[in-house]
Short mmCIF file of C-alpha atoms in Angstrom, two decimals:
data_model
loop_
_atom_site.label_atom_id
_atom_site.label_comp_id
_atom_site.label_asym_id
_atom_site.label_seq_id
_atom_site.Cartn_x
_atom_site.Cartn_y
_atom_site.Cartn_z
CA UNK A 1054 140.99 -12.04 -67.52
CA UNK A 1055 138.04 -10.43 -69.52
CA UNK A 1056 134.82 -11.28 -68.26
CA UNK A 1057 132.49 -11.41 -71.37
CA UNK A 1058 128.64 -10.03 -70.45
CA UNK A 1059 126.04 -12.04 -70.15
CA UNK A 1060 123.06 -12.46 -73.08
CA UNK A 1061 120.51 -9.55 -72.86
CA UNK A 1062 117.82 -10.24 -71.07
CA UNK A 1063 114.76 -7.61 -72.02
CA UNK A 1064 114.47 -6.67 -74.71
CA UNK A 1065 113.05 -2.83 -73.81
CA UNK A 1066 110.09 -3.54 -77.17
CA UNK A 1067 108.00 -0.81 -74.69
CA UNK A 1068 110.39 2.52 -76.25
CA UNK A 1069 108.34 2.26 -79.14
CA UNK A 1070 105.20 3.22 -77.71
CA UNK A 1071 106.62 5.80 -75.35
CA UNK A 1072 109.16 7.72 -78.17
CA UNK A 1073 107.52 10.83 -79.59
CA UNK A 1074 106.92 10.97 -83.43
CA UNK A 1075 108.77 13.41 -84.47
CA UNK A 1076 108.66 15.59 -87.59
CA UNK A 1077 112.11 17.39 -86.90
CA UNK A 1078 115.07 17.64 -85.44
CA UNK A 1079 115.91 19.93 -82.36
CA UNK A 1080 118.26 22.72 -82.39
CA UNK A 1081 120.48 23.54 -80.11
CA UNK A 1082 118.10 26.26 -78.19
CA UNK A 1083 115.49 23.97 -78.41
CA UNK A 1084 117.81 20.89 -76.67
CA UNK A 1085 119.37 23.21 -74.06
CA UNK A 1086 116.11 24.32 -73.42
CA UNK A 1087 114.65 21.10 -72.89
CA UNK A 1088 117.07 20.10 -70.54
CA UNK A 1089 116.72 22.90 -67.94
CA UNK A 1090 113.00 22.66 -67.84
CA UNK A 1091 113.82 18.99 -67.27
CA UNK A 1092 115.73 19.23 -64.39
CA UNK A 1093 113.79 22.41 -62.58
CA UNK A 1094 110.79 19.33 -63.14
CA UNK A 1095 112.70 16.73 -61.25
CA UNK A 1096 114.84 17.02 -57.98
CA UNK A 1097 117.02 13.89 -59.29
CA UNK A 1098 118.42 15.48 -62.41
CA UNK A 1099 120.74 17.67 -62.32
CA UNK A 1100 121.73 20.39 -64.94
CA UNK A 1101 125.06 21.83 -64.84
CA UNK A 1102 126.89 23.67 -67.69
CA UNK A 1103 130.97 23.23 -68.62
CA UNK A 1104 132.37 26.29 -69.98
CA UNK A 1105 131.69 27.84 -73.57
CA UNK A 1106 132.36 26.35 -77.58
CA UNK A 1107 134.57 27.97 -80.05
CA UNK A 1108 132.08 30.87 -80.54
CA UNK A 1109 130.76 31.46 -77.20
CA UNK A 1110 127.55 28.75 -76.69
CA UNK A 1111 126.94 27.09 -73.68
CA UNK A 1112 128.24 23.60 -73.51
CA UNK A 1113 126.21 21.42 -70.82
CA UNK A 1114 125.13 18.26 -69.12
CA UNK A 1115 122.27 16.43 -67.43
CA UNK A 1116 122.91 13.76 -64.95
CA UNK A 1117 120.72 11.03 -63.50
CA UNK A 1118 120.37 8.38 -61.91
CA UNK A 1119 122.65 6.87 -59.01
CA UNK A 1120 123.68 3.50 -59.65
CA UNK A 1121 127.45 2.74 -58.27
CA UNK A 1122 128.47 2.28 -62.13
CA UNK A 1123 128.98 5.52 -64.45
CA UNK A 1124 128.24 6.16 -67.88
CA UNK A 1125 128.59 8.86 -70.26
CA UNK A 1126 126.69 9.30 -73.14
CA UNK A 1127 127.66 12.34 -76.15
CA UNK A 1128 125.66 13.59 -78.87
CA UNK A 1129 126.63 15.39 -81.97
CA UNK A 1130 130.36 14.80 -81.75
CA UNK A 1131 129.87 15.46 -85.42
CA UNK A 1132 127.71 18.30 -86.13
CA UNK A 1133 125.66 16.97 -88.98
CA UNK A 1134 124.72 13.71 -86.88
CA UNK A 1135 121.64 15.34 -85.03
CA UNK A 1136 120.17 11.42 -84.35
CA UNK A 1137 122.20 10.74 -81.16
CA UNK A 1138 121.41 14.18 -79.52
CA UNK A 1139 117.81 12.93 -80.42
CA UNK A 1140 118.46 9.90 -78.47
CA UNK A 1141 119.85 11.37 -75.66
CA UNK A 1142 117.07 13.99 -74.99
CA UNK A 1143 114.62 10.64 -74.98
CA UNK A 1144 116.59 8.77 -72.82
CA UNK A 1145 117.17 11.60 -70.11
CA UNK A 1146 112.90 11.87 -70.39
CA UNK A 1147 112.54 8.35 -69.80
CA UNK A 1148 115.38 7.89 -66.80
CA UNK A 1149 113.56 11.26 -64.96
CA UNK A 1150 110.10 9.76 -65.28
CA UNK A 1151 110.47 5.96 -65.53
CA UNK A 1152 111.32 4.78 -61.77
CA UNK A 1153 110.95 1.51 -63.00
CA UNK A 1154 113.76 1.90 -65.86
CA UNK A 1155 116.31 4.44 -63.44
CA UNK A 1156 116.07 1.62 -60.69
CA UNK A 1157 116.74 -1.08 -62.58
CA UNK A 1158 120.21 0.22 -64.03
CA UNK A 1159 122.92 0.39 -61.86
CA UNK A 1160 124.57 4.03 -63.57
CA UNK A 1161 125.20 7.19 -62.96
CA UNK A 1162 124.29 8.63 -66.11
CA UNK A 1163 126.53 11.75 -67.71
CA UNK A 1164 125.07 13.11 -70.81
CA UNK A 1165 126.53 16.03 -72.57
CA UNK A 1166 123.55 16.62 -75.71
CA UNK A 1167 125.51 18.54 -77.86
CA UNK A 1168 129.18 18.31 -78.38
CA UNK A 1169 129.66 20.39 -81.06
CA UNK A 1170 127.08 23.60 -81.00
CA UNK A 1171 128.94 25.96 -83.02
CA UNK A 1172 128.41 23.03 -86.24
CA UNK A 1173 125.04 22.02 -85.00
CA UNK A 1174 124.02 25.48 -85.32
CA UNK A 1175 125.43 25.48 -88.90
CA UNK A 1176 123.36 22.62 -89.82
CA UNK A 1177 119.50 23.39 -88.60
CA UNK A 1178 119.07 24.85 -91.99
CA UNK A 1179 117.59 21.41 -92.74
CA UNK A 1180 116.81 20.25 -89.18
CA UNK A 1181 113.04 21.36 -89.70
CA UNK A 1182 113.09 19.58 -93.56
CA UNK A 1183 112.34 18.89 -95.80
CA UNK A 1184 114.47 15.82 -95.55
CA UNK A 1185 115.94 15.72 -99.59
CA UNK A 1186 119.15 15.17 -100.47
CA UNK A 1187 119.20 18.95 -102.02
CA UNK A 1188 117.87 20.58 -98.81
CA UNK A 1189 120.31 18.21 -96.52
CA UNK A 1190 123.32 19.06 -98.84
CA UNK A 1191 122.56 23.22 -99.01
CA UNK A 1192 122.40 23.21 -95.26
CA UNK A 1193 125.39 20.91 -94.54
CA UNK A 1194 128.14 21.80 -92.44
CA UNK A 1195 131.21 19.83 -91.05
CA UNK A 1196 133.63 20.88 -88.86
CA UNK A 1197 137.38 20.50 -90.16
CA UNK A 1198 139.18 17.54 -88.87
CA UNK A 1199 141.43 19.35 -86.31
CA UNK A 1200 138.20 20.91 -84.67
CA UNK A 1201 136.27 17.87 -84.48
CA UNK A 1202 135.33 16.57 -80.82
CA UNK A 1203 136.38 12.79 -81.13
CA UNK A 1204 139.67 14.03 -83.22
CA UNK A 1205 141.46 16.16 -80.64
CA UNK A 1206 141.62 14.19 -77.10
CA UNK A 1207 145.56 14.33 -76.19
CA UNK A 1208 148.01 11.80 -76.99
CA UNK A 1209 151.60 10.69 -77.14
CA UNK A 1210 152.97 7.79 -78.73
CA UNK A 1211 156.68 7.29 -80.15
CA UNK A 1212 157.99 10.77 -80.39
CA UNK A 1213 154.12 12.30 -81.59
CA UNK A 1214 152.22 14.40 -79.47
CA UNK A 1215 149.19 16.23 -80.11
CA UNK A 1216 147.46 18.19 -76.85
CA UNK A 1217 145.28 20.94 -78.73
CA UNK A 1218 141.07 19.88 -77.69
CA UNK A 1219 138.64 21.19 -79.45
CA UNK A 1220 136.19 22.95 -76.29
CA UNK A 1221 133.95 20.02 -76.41
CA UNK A 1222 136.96 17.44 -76.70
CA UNK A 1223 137.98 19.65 -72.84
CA UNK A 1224 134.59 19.49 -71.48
CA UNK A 1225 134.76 15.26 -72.30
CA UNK A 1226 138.22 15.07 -70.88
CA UNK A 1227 137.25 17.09 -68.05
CA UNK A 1228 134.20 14.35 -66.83
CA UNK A 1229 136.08 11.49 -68.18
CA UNK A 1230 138.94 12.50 -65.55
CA UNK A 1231 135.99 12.76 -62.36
CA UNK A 1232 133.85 10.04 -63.79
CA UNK A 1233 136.46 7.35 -64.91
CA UNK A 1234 133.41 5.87 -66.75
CA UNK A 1235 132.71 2.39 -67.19
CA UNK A 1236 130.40 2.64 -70.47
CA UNK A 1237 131.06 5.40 -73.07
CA UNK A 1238 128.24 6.13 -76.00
CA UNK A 1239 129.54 8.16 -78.75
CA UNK A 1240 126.19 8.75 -81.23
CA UNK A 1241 127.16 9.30 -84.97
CA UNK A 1242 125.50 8.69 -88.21
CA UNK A 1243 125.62 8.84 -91.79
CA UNK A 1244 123.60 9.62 -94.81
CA UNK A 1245 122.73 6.48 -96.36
CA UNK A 1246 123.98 3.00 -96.14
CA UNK A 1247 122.69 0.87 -93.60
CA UNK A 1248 122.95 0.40 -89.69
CA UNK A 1249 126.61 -1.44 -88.20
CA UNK A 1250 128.43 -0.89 -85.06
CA UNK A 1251 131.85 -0.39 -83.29
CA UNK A 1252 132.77 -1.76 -79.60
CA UNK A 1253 135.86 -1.59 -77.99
CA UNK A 1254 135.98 -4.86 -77.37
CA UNK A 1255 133.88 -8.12 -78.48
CA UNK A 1256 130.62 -8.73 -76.46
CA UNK A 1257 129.47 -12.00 -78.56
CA UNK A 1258 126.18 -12.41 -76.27
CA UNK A 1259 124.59 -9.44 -77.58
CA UNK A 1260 125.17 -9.76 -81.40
CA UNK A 1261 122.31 -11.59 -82.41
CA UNK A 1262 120.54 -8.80 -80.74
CA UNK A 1263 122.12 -5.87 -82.39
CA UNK A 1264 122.22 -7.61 -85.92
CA UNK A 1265 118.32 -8.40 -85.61
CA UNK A 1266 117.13 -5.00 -84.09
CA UNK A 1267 117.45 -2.70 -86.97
CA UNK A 1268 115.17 -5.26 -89.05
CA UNK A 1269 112.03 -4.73 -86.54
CA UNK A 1270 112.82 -0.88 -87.68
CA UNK A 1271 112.85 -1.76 -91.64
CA UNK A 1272 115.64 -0.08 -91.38
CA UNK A 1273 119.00 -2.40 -93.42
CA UNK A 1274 121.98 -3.69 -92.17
CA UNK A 1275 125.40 -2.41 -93.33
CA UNK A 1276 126.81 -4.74 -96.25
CA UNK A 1277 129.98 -2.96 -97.46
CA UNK A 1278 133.02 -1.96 -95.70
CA UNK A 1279 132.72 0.44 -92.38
CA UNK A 1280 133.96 3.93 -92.47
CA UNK A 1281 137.28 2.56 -90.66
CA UNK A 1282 137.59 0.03 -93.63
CA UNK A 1283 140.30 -2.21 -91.85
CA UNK A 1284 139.56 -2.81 -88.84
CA UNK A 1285 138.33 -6.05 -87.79
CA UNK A 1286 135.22 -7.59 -87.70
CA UNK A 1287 133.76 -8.98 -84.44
CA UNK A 1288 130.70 -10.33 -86.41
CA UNK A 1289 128.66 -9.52 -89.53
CA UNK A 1290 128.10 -5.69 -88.79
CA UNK A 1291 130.10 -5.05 -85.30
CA UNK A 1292 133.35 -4.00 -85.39
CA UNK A 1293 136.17 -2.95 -83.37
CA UNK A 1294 136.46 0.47 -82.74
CA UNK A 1295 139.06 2.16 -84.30
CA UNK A 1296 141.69 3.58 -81.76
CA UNK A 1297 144.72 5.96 -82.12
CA UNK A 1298 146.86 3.30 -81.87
CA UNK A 1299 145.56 1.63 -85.31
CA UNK A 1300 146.21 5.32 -86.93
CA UNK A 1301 149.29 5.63 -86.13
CA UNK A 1302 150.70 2.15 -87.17
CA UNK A 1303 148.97 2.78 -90.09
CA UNK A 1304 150.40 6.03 -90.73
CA UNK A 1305 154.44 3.81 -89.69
CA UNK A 1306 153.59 1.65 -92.35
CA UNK A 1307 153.55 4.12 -94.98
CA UNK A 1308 157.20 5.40 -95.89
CA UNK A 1309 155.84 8.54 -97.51
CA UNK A 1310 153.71 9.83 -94.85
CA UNK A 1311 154.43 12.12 -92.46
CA UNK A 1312 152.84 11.42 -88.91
CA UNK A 1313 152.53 15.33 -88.20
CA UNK A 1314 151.11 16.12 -91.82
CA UNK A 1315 148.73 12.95 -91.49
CA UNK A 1316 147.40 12.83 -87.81
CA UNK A 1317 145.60 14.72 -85.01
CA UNK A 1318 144.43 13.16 -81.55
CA UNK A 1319 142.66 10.44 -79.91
CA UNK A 1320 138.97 9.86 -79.64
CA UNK A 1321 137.51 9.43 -75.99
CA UNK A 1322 138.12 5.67 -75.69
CA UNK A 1323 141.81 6.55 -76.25
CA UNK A 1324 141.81 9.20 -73.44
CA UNK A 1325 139.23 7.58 -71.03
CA UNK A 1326 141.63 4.18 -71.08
CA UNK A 1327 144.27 6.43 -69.08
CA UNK A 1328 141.71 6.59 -65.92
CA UNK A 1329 139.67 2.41 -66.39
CA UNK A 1330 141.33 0.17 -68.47
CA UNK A 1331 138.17 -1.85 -68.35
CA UNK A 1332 136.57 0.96 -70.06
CA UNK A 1333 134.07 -0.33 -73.02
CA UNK A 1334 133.11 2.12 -75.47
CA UNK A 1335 129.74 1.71 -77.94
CA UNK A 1336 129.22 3.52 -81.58
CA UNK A 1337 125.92 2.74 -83.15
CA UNK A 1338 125.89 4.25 -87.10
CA UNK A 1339 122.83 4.53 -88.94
CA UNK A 1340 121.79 6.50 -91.99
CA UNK A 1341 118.76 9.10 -92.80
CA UNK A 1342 118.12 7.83 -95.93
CA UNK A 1343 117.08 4.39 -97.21
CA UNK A 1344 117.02 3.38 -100.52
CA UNK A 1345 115.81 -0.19 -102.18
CA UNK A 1346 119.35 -0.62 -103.64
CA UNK A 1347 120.98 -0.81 -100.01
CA UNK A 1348 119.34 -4.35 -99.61
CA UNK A 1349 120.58 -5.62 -102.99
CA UNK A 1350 122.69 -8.25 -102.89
CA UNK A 1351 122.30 -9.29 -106.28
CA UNK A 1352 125.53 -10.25 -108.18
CA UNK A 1353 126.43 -7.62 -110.93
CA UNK A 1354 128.43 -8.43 -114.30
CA UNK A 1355 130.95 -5.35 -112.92
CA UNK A 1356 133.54 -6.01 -110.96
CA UNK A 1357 134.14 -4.66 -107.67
CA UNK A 1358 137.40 -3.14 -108.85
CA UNK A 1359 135.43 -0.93 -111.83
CA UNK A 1360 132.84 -0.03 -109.30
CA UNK A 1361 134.94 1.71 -107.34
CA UNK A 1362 137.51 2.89 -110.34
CA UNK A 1363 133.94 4.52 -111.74
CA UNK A 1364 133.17 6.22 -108.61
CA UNK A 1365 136.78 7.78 -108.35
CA UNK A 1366 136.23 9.24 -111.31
CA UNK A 1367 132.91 10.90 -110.63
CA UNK A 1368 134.57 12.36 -107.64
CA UNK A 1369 137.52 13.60 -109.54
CA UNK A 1370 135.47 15.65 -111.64
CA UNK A 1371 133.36 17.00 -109.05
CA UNK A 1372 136.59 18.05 -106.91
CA UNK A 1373 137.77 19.63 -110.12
CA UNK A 1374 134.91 21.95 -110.37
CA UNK A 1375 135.51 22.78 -106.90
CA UNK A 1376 138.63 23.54 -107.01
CA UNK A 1377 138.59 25.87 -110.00
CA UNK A 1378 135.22 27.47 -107.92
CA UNK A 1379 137.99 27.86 -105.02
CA UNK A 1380 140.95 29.18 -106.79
CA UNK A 1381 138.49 32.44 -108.00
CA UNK A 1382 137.81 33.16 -104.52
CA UNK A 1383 140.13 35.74 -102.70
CA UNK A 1384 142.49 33.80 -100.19
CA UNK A 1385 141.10 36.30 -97.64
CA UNK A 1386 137.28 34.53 -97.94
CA UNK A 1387 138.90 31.17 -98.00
CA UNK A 1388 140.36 31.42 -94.61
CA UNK A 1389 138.14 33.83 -92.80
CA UNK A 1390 135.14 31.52 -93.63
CA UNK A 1391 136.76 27.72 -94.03
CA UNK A 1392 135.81 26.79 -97.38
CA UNK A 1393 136.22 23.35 -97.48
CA UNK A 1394 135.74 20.50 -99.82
CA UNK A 1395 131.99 20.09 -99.63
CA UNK A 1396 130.13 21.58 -102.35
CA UNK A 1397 127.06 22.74 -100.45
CA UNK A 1398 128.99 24.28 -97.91
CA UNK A 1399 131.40 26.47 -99.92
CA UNK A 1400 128.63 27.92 -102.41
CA UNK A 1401 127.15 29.10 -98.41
CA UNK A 1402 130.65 30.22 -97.77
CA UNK A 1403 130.42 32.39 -100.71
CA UNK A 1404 127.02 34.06 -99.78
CA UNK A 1405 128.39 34.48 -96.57
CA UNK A 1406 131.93 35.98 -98.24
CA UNK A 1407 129.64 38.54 -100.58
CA UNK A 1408 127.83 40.14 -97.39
CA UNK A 1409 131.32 42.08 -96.67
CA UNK A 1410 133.16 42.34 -99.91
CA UNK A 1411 133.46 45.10 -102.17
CA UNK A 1412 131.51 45.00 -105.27
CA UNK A 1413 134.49 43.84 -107.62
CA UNK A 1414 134.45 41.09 -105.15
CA UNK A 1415 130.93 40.34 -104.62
CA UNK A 1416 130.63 40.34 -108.83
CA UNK A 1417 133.75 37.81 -108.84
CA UNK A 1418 131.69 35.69 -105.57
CA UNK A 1419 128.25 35.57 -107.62
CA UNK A 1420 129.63 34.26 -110.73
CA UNK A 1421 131.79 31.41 -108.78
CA UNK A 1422 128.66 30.52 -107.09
CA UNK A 1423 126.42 30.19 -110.10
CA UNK A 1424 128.91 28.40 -111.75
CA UNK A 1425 129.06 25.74 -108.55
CA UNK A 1426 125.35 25.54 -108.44
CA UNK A 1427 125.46 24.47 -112.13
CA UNK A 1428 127.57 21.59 -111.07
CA UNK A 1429 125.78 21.20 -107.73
CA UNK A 1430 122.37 20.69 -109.28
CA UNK A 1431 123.62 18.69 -112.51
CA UNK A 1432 125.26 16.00 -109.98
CA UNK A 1433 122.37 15.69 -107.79
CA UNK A 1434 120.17 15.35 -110.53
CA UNK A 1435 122.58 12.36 -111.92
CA UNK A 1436 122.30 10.72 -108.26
CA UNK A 1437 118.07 11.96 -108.32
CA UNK A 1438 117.64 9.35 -111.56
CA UNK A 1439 119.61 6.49 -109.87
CA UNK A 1440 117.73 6.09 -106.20
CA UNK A 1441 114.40 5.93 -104.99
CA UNK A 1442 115.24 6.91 -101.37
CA UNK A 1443 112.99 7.80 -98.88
CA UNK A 1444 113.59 9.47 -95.19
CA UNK A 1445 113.49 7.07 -91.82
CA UNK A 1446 111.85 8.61 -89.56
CA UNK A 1447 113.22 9.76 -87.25
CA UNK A 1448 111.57 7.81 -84.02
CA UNK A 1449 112.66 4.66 -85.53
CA UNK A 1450 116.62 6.14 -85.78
CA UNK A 1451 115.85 6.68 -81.73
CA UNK A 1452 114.17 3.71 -80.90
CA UNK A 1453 117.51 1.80 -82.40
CA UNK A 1454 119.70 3.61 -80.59
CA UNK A 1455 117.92 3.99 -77.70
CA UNK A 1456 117.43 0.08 -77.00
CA UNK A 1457 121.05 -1.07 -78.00
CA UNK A 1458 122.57 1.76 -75.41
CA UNK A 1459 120.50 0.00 -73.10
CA UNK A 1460 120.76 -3.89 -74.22
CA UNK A 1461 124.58 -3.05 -73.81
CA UNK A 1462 124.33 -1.31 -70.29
CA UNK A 1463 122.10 -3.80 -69.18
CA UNK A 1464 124.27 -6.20 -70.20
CA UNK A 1465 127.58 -4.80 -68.70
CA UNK A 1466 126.10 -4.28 -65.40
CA UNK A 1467 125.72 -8.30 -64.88
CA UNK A 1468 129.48 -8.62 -65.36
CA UNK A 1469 131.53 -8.91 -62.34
CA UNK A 1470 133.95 -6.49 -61.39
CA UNK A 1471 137.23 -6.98 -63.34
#
């Protein structure tokens, strides 16, 4: 029988005054950095690192605290969501010098900063600002689906197995195996929109809280759809999160899709449900960028249906330019460099392409980029004259995730033992 939790209790208002303002984001020197200065400061933490990424950088983790429960917390899963690495590097602060706080949480607390460093790295182009939508699209970078850390945890189901981690998916696996967590925090974001969550499971007593916190922020609630559009709705902006399960009968119910074509792996509920079936897993997204519109609920004379139609169409063109941007590059480019369907990161695959090709090819790169940038700049100057969108900063994207982490552990920790 599931135990639900009981109603939070504090409220943890105080992170506000004790979160730094910051101006940027850290990089992944900076974070690493922090970390081991951290723990040579304070006996109780403990640094250790857990093998290498893709391209040879350090992955690592900081542990505190020794409560009889265990939790792991995960930044940057996905590479251009710096917020949650943020989050983490406050939290560790506060546990190491907040007695008060470490004592009165009954964890273990496993945090591994950066998931991803090889991507991070390919995003701090804009991790210093400033925070536009040009500047954050230039200096994008996402890593391609079957590299991505909550993508690539092993599974088998029905005659499909996938068993190929990305390094950070093998340094998760590795401390979900000794840990057999109880609490798992997975921090991602977006780029606008507004703030919604995914559980594993439904924890009604703290919804009130999590639908009200983002307000004290003026940052908005998420009104449309989630990223996983179907899955079911616990309340107004907390869903449940999606598993591998849900992909795959999704994928069964589609005659003309092949399950090996259409999926990878699990995510790290999936895999850390093999060691606690009791297991409850928290995703918190939030965006960078709010805009007036966001809170509109006004009823327009469109219908949904030409919304959307109008939208597909905008994106058709724009993948059309790309594509013709694409087929002008040599196939050798293409693969040694992963130019993929973002804009702003293939015209930086091209730059990147020119510094070793021969001059037929760099004359051949330079035009295909010029002719992208024309289409870069005239899109984003169509989006420019529809918003008025201004950065959250970022303390307030850390205070929000921050205090729902620890609503939810605090929380937890008052349920009996199932």
């Amino acid at each position: 029988m599931t135990v639900p939790p009981s109603a939070p209790t504090r409220t943890f208002e105080w992170i506000d005054s004790a979160i730094p303002r910051y101006e940027s984001f850290f990089t992944v020197a900076e974070h690493r950095d922090r970390d081991r200065a951290l723990a040579a400061e304070h006996d109780h933490l403990e640094y250790d690192e857990h093998g290498e990424s893709a391209n040879g950088e350090t992955l690592w983790t900081v542990t505190v605290g020794d409560g009889d429960r265990s939790a792991l917390l995960f930044g940057a899963p996905h590479p251009n969501e710096p917020i949650g690495s943020m989050t983490i590097d406050f939290l560790l602060h506060e546990l190491a010098t907040n007695d008060e706080l470490r004592a009165s949480l009954d964890y273990e607390f496993v945090c591994l900063p950066v998931a991803d460093p090889d991507g991070v790295r390919l995003n701090e182009g804009w991790f210093d600002g400033p925070f536009t939508l040009s500047n954050y699209a230039q200096n994008f970078y996402r890593t391609p689906p079957d590299e991505q850390v909550e993508a690539t945890f092993p599974v088998e189901r029905e005659g499909y197995a996938f068993d190929d981690p990305a390094p950070g998916t093998r340094a998760l696996m590795d401390l979900i195996e000794t840990l057999r967590p109880e609490f798992i925090y997975s921090f991602h974001n977006a780029a606008f929109g507004g703030c919604y969550y995914y559980l594993s499971e439904p924890l009604e007593p703290l919804y009130d809280a999590l639908s009200s916190l983002p307000g004290e922020y003026d940052v908005p609630l998420h009104r449309g759809e989630p990223e996983w559009f179907a899955m079911e709705a616990f309340d107004d902006v907390v869903y449940r999160l999606p598993t591998f399960a849900d992909q795959f009968d999704d994928v069964q119910d589609q005659d003309d899709v092949d399950p090996e074509a259409a999926l990878l792996g699990g995510n790290a509920y999936d895999y850390a449900t093999r060691f606690n079936e009791d297991v409850v897993e928290l995703v918190v997204e939030l965006p960078y960028f709010h805009d007036p519109q966001i809170q509109d609920r006004t009823e327009l004379e469109r219908t949904r249906a030409d919304v959307i139609q109008d939208g597909v169409r905008k994106r058709q063109t724009l993948l059309e330019a790309m594509r013709d941007g694409a087929d002008a590059v040599d196939e050798h480019f293409l693969r040694q460099y992963h130019l993929l369907t973002y804009l702003g990161m293939l015209v930086r695959s091209i730059d990147r392409a020119a510094m070793s090709a021969d001059e037929d090819a760099r004359e051949t790169l330079a035009e295909t980029k010029a002719a992208l940038e024309d289409v870069f700049f005239e899109r984003l100057e169509d989006i420019r004259t529809q918003l008025d969108y201004e950065m959250i900063p970022i303390w307030k994207l850390v205070a929000i995730q921050a205090r729902v982490g620890l609503l939810c552990l605090d929380s937890l920790q008052d349920r009996p033992e199932r």
